[in-house]
PDB file of C-alpha atoms in Angstrom:
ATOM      1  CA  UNK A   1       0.000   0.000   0.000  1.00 45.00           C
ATOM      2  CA  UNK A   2       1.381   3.551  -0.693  1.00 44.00           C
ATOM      3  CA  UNK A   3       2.600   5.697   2.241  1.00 45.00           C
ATOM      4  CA  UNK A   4      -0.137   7.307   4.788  1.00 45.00           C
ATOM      5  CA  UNK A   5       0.048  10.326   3.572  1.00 41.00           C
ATOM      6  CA  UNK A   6      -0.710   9.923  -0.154  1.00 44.00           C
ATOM      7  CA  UNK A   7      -4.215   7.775   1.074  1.00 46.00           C
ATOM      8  CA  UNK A   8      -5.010  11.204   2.790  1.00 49.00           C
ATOM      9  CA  UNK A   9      -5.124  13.800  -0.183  1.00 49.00           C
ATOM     10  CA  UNK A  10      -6.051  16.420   2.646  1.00 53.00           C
ATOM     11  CA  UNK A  11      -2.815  16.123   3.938  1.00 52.00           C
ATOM     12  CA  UNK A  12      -1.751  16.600   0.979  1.00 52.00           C
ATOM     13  CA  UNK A  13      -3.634  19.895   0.536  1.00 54.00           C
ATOM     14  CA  UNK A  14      -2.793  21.124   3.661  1.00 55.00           C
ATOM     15  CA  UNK A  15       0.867  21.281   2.616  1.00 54.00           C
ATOM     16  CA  UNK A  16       0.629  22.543  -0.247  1.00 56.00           C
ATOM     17  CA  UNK A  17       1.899  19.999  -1.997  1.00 56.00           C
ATOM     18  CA  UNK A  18       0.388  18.663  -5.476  1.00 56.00           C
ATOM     19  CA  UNK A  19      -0.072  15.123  -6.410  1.00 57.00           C
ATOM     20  CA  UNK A  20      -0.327  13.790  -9.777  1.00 60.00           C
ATOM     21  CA  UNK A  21      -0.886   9.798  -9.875  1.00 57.00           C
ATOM     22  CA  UNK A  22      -1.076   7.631 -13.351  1.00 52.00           C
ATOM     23  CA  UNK A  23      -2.820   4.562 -13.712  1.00 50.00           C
ATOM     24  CA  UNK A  24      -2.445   3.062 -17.313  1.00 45.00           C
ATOM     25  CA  UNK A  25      -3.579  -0.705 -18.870  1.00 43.00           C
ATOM     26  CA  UNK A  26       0.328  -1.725 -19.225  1.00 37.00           C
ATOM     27  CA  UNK A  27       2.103  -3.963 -17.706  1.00 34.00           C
ATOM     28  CA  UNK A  28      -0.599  -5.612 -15.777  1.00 33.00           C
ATOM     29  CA  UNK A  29       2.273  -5.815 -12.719  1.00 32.00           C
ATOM     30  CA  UNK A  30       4.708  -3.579 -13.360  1.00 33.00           C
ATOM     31  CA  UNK A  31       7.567  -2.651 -11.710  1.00 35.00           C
ATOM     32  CA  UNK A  32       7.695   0.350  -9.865  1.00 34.00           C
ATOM     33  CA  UNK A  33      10.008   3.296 -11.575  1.00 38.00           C
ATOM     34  CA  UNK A  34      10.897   6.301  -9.472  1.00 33.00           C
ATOM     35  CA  UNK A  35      12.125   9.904 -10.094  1.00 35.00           C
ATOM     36  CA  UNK A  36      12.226  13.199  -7.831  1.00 34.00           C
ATOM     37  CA  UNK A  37      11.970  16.229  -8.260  1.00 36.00           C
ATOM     38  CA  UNK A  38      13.354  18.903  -5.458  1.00 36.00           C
ATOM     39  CA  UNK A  39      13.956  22.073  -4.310  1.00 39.00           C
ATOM     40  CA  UNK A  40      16.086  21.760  -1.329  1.00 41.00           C
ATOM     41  CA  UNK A  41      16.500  17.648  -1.100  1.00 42.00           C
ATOM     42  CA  UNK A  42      12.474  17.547  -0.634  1.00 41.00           C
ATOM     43  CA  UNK A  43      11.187  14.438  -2.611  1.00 40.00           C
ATOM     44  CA  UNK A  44       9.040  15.718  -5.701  1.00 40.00           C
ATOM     45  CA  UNK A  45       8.353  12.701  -8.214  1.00 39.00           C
ATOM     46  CA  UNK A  46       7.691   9.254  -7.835  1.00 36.00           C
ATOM     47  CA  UNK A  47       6.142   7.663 -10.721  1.00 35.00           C
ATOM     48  CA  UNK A  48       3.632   4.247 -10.321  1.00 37.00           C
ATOM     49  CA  UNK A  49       2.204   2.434 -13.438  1.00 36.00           C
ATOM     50  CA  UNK A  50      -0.804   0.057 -12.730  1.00 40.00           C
ATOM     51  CA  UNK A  51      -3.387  -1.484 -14.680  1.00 41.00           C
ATOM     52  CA  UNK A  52      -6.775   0.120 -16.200  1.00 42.00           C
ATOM     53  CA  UNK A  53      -9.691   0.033 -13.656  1.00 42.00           C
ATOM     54  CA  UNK A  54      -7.261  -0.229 -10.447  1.00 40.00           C
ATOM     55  CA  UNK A  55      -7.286   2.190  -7.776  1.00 40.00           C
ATOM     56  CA  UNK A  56      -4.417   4.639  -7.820  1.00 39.00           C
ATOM     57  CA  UNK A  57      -4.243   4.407  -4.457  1.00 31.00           C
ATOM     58  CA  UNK A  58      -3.926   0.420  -4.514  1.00 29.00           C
ATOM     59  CA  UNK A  59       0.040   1.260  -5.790  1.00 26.00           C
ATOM     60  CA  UNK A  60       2.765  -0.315  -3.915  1.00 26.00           C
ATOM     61  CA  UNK A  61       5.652   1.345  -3.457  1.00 27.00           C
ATOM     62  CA  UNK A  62       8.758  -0.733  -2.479  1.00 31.00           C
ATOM     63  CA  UNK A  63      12.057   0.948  -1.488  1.00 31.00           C
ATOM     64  CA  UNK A  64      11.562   3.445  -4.528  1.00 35.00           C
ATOM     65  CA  UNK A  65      15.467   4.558  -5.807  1.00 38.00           C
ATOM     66  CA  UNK A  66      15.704   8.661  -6.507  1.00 38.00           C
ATOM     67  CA  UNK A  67      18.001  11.670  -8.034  1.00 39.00           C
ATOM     68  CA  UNK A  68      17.164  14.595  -7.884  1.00 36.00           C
ATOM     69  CA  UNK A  69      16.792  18.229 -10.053  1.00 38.00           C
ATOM     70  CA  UNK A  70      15.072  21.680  -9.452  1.00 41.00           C
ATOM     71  CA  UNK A  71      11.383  21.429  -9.564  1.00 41.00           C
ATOM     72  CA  UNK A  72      11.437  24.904 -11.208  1.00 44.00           C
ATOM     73  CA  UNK A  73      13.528  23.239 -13.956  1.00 43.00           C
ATOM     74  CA  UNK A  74      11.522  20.020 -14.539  1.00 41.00           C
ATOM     75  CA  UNK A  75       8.714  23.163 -15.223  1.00 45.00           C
ATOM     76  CA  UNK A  76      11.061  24.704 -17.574  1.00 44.00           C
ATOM     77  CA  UNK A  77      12.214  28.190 -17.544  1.00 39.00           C
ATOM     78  CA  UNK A  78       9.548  29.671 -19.667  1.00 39.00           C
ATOM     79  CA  UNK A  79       7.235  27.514 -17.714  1.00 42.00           C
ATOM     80  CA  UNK A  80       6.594  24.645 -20.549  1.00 42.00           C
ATOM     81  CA  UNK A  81       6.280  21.693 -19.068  1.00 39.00           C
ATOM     82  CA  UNK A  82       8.218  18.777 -20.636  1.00 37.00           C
ATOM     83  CA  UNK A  83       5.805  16.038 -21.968  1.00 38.00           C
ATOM     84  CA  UNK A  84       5.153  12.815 -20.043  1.00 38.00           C
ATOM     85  CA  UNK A  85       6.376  10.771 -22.521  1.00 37.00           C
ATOM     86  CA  UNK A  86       4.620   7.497 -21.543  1.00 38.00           C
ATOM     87  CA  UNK A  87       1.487   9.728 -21.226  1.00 44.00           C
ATOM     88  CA  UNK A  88       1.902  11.412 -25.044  1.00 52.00           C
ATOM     89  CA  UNK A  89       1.997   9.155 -27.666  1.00 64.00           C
ATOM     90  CA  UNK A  90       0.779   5.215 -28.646  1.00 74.00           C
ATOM     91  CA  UNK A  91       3.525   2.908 -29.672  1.00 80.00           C
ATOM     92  CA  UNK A  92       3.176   0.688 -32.220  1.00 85.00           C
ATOM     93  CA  UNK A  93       1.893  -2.861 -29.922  1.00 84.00           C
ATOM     94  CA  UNK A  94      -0.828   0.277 -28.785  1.00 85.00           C
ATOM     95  CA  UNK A  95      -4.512  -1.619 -28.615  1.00 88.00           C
ATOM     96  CA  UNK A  96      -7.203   0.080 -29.864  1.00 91.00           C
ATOM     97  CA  UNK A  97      -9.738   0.544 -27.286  1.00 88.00           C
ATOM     98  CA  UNK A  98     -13.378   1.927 -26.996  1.00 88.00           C
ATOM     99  CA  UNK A  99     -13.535   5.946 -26.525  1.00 88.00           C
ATOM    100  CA  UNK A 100     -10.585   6.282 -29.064  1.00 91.00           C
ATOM    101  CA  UNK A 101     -10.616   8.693 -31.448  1.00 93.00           C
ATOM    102  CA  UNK A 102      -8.802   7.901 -34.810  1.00 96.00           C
ATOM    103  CA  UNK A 103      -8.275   9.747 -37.786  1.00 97.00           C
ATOM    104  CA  UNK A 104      -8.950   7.367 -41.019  1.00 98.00           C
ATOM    105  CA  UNK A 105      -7.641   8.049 -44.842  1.00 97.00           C
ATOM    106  CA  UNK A 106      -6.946   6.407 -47.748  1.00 97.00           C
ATOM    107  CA  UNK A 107      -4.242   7.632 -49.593  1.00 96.00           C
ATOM    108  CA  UNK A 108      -5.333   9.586 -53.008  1.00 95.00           C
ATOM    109  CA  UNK A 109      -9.202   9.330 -51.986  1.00 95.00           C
ATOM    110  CA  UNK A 110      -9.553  12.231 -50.086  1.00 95.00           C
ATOM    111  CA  UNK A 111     -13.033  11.939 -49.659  1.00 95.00           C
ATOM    112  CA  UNK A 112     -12.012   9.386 -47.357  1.00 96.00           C
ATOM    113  CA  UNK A 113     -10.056  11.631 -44.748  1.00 97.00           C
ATOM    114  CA  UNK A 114     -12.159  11.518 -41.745  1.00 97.00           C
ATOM    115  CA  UNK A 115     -11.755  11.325 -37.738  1.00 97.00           C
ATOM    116  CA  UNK A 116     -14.130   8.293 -36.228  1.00 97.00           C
ATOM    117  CA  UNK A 117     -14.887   7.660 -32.660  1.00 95.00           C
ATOM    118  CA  UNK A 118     -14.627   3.639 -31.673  1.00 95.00           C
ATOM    119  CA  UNK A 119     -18.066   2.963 -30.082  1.00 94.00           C
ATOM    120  CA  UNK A 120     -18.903   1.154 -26.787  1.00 90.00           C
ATOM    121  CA  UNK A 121     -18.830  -1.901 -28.923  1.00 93.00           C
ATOM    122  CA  UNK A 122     -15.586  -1.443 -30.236  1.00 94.00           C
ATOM    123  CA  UNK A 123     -16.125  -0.505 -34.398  1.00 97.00           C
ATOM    124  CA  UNK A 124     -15.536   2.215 -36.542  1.00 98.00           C
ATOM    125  CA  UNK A 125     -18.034   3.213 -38.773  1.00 97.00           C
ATOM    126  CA  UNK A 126     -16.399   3.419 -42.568  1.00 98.00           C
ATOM    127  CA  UNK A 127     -17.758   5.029 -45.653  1.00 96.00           C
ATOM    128  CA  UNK A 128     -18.740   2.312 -47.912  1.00 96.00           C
ATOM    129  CA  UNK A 129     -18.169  -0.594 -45.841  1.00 97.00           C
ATOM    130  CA  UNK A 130     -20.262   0.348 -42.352  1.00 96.00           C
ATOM    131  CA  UNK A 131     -19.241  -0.952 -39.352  1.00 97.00           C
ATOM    132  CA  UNK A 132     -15.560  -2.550 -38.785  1.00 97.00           C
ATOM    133  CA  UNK A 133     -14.374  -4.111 -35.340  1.00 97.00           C
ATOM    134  CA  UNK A 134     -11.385  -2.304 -34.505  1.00 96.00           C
ATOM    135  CA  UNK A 135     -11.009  -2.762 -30.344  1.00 93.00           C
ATOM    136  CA  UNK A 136      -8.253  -4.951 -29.569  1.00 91.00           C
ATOM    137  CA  UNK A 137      -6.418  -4.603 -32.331  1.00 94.00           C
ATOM    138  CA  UNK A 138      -3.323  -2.304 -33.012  1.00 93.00           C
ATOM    139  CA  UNK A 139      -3.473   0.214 -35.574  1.00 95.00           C
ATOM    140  CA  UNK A 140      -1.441  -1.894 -38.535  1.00 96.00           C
ATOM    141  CA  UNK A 141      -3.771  -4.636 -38.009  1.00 96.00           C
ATOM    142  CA  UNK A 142      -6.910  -2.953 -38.421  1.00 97.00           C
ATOM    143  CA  UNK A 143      -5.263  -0.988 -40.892  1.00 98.00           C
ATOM    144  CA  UNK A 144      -4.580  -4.461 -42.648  1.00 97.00           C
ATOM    145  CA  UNK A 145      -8.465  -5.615 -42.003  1.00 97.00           C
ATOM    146  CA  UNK A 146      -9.933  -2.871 -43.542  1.00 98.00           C
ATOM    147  CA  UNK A 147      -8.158  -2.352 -46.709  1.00 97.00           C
ATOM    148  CA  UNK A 148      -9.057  -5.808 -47.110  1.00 97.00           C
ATOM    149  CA  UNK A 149     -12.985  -4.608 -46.848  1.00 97.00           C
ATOM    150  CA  UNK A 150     -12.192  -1.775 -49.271  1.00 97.00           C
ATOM    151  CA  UNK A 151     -10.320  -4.148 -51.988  1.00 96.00           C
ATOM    152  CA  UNK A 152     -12.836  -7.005 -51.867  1.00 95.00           C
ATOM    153  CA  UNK A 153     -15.932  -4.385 -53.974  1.00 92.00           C
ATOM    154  CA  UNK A 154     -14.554  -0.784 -54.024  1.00 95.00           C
ATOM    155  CA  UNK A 155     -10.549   0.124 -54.134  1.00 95.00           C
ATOM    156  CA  UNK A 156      -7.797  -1.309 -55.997  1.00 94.00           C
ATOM    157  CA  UNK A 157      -4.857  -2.153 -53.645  1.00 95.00           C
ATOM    158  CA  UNK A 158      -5.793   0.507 -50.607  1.00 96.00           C
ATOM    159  CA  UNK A 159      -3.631   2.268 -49.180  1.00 97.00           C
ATOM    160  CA  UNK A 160      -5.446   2.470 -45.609  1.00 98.00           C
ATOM    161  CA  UNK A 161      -3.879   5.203 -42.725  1.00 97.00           C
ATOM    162  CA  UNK A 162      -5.117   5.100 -39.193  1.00 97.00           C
ATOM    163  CA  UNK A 163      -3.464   7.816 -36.981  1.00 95.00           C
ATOM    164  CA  UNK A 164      -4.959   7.397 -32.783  1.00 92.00           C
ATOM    165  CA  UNK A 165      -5.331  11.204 -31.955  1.00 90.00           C
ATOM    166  CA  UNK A 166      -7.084  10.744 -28.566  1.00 86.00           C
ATOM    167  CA  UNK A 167      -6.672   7.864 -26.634  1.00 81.00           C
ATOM    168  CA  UNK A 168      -8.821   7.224 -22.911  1.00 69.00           C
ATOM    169  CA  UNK A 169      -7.232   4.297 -21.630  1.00 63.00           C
ATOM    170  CA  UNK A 170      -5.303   5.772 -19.272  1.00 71.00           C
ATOM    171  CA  UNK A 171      -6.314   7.954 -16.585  1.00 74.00           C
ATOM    172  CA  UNK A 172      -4.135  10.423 -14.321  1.00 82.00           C
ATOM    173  CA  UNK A 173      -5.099  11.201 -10.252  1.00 85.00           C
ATOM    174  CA  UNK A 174      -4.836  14.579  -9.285  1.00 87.00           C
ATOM    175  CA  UNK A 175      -5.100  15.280  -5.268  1.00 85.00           C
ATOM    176  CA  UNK A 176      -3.622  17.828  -2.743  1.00 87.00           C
ATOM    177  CA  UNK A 177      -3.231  21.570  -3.255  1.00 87.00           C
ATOM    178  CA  UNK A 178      -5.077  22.083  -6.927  1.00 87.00           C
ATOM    179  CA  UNK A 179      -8.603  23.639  -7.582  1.00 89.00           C
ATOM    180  CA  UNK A 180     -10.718  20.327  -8.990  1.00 89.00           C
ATOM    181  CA  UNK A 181      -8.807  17.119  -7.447  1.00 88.00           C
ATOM    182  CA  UNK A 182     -10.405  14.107  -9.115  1.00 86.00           C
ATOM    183  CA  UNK A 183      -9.287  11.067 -11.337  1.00 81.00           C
ATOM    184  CA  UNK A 184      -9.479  12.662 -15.288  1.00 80.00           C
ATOM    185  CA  UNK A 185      -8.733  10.683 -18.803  1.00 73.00           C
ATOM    186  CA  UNK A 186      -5.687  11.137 -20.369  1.00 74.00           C
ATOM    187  CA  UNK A 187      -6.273  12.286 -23.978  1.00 67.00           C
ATOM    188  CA  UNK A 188      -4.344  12.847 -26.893  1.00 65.00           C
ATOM    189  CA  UNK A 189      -0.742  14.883 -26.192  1.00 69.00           C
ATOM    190  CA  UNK A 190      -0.455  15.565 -22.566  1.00 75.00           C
ATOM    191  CA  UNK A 191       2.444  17.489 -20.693  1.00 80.00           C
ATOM    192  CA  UNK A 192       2.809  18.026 -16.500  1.00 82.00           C
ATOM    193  CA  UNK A 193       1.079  21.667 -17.145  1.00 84.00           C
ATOM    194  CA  UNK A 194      -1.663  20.099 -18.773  1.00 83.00           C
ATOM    195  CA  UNK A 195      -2.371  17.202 -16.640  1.00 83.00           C
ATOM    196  CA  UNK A 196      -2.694  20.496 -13.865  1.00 86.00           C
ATOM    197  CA  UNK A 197      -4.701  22.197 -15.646  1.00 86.00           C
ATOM    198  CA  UNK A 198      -7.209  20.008 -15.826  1.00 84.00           C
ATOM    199  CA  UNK A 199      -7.469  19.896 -12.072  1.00 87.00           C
ATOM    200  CA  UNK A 200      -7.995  24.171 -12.515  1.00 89.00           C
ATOM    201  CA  UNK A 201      -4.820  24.411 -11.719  1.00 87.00           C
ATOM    202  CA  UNK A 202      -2.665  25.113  -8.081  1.00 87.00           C
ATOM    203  CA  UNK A 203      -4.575  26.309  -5.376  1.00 87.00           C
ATOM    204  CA  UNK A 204      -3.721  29.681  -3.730  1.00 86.00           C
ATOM    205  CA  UNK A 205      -1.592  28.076  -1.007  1.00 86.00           C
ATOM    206  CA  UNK A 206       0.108  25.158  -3.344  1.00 82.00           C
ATOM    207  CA  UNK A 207       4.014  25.295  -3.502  1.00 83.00           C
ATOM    208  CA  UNK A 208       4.902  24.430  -7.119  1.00 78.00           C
ATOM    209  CA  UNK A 209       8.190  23.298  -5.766  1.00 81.00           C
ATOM    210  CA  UNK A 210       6.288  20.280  -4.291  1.00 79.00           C
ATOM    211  CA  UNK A 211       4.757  18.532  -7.122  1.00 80.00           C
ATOM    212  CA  UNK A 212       4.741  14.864  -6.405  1.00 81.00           C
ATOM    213  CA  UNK A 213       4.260  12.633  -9.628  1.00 80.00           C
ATOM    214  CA  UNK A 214       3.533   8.289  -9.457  1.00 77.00           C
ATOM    215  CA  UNK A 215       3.525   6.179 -12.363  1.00 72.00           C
TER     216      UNK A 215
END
């Protein structure tokens, strides 16, 4: 179970201290990767990965190893947060999952160029061909499956594109010192100052140099 005092997200407040925790479908028991963040050898960033539909706070944190850098730096000096990488972008083994939004063309039809949500059910729903079962698969496959639709009446050798702009599979916690504390989707690009802004930001009394971050 994680420390005391991330369970109690008033403690957290009452410090001023921020607290960003990510809970993502991958690994389904992953090992626990740390880094801090500090202003004067305070720890700021520990990060936590657990599966979809866990409780953030059911992360286990076992003798977590740390360096640390300026929390103003992490921010950047211009204040530009650098992205969360593993937040950001979909590798190529990336799933397809219900909620996802993808953007669809077919190279010299651009008629064809289109975004398309995936429904509760998991399709797409494709000019021409209707409905295609996407969820589960990554995006070469289904690329793969539908130009096969397209070939077997309409196209000639297809040349079938599926970009994932927005993907909700992943959530980020937000407690302590912001405005709106709360579990949100992560969608499409995210960076740190995003992922706070979502929560409305610090509070009034928040130190920014005490940003604590679990993966």
């Amino acid at each position: 179970m994680l420390h005391k005092k991330f369970l109690k997200s008033e403690q957290w407040s009452r410090w001023g201290i921020a607290v960003l925790a990510v809970a993502t479908t991958v690994p389904l028991q992953a090992q626990t990767d740390t880094a801090t963040v500090s202003a004067a050898g305070q720890p700021v960033g520990a990060i936590q990965t657990e599966p979809l539909h866990s409780a953030p706070t059911q992360i286990s944190v076992n003798a977590p190893t740390s360096h640390t850098v300026p929390a103003r730096a992490a921010l950047g000096a211009e204040g530009a947060a650098p992205p969360l990488n593993s937040l950001t972008t979909v590798g190529p083994d990336y799933r397809i999952a219900p909620n996802d939004l993808i953007e669809f063309n077919v190279f010299g039809v651009p008629d064809m160029l289109r975004d398309v949500r995936v429904n509760a059910s998991g399709e797409i729903s494709l000019p021409l061909i209707g409905p295609v079962p996407v969820a589960g698969l990554t995006a070469q496959a289904a690329e793969q499956q539908i130009a096969a639709r397209y070939e077997e009446k309409y196209l000639r050798n297809p040349q079938v594109s599926l970009f994932i702009k927005e993907f909700t599979t992943q959530r980020i916690a937000i407690e302590g010192a912001v405005t709106r504390p709360g579990i949100y989707p992560v969608t499409g690009q995210l960076t740190l100052l995003r992922a706070l802004a979502l929560s409305g930001g610090f509070a009034p009394y928040a130190d920014i140099n005490q940003i604590v971050v679990y993966r």
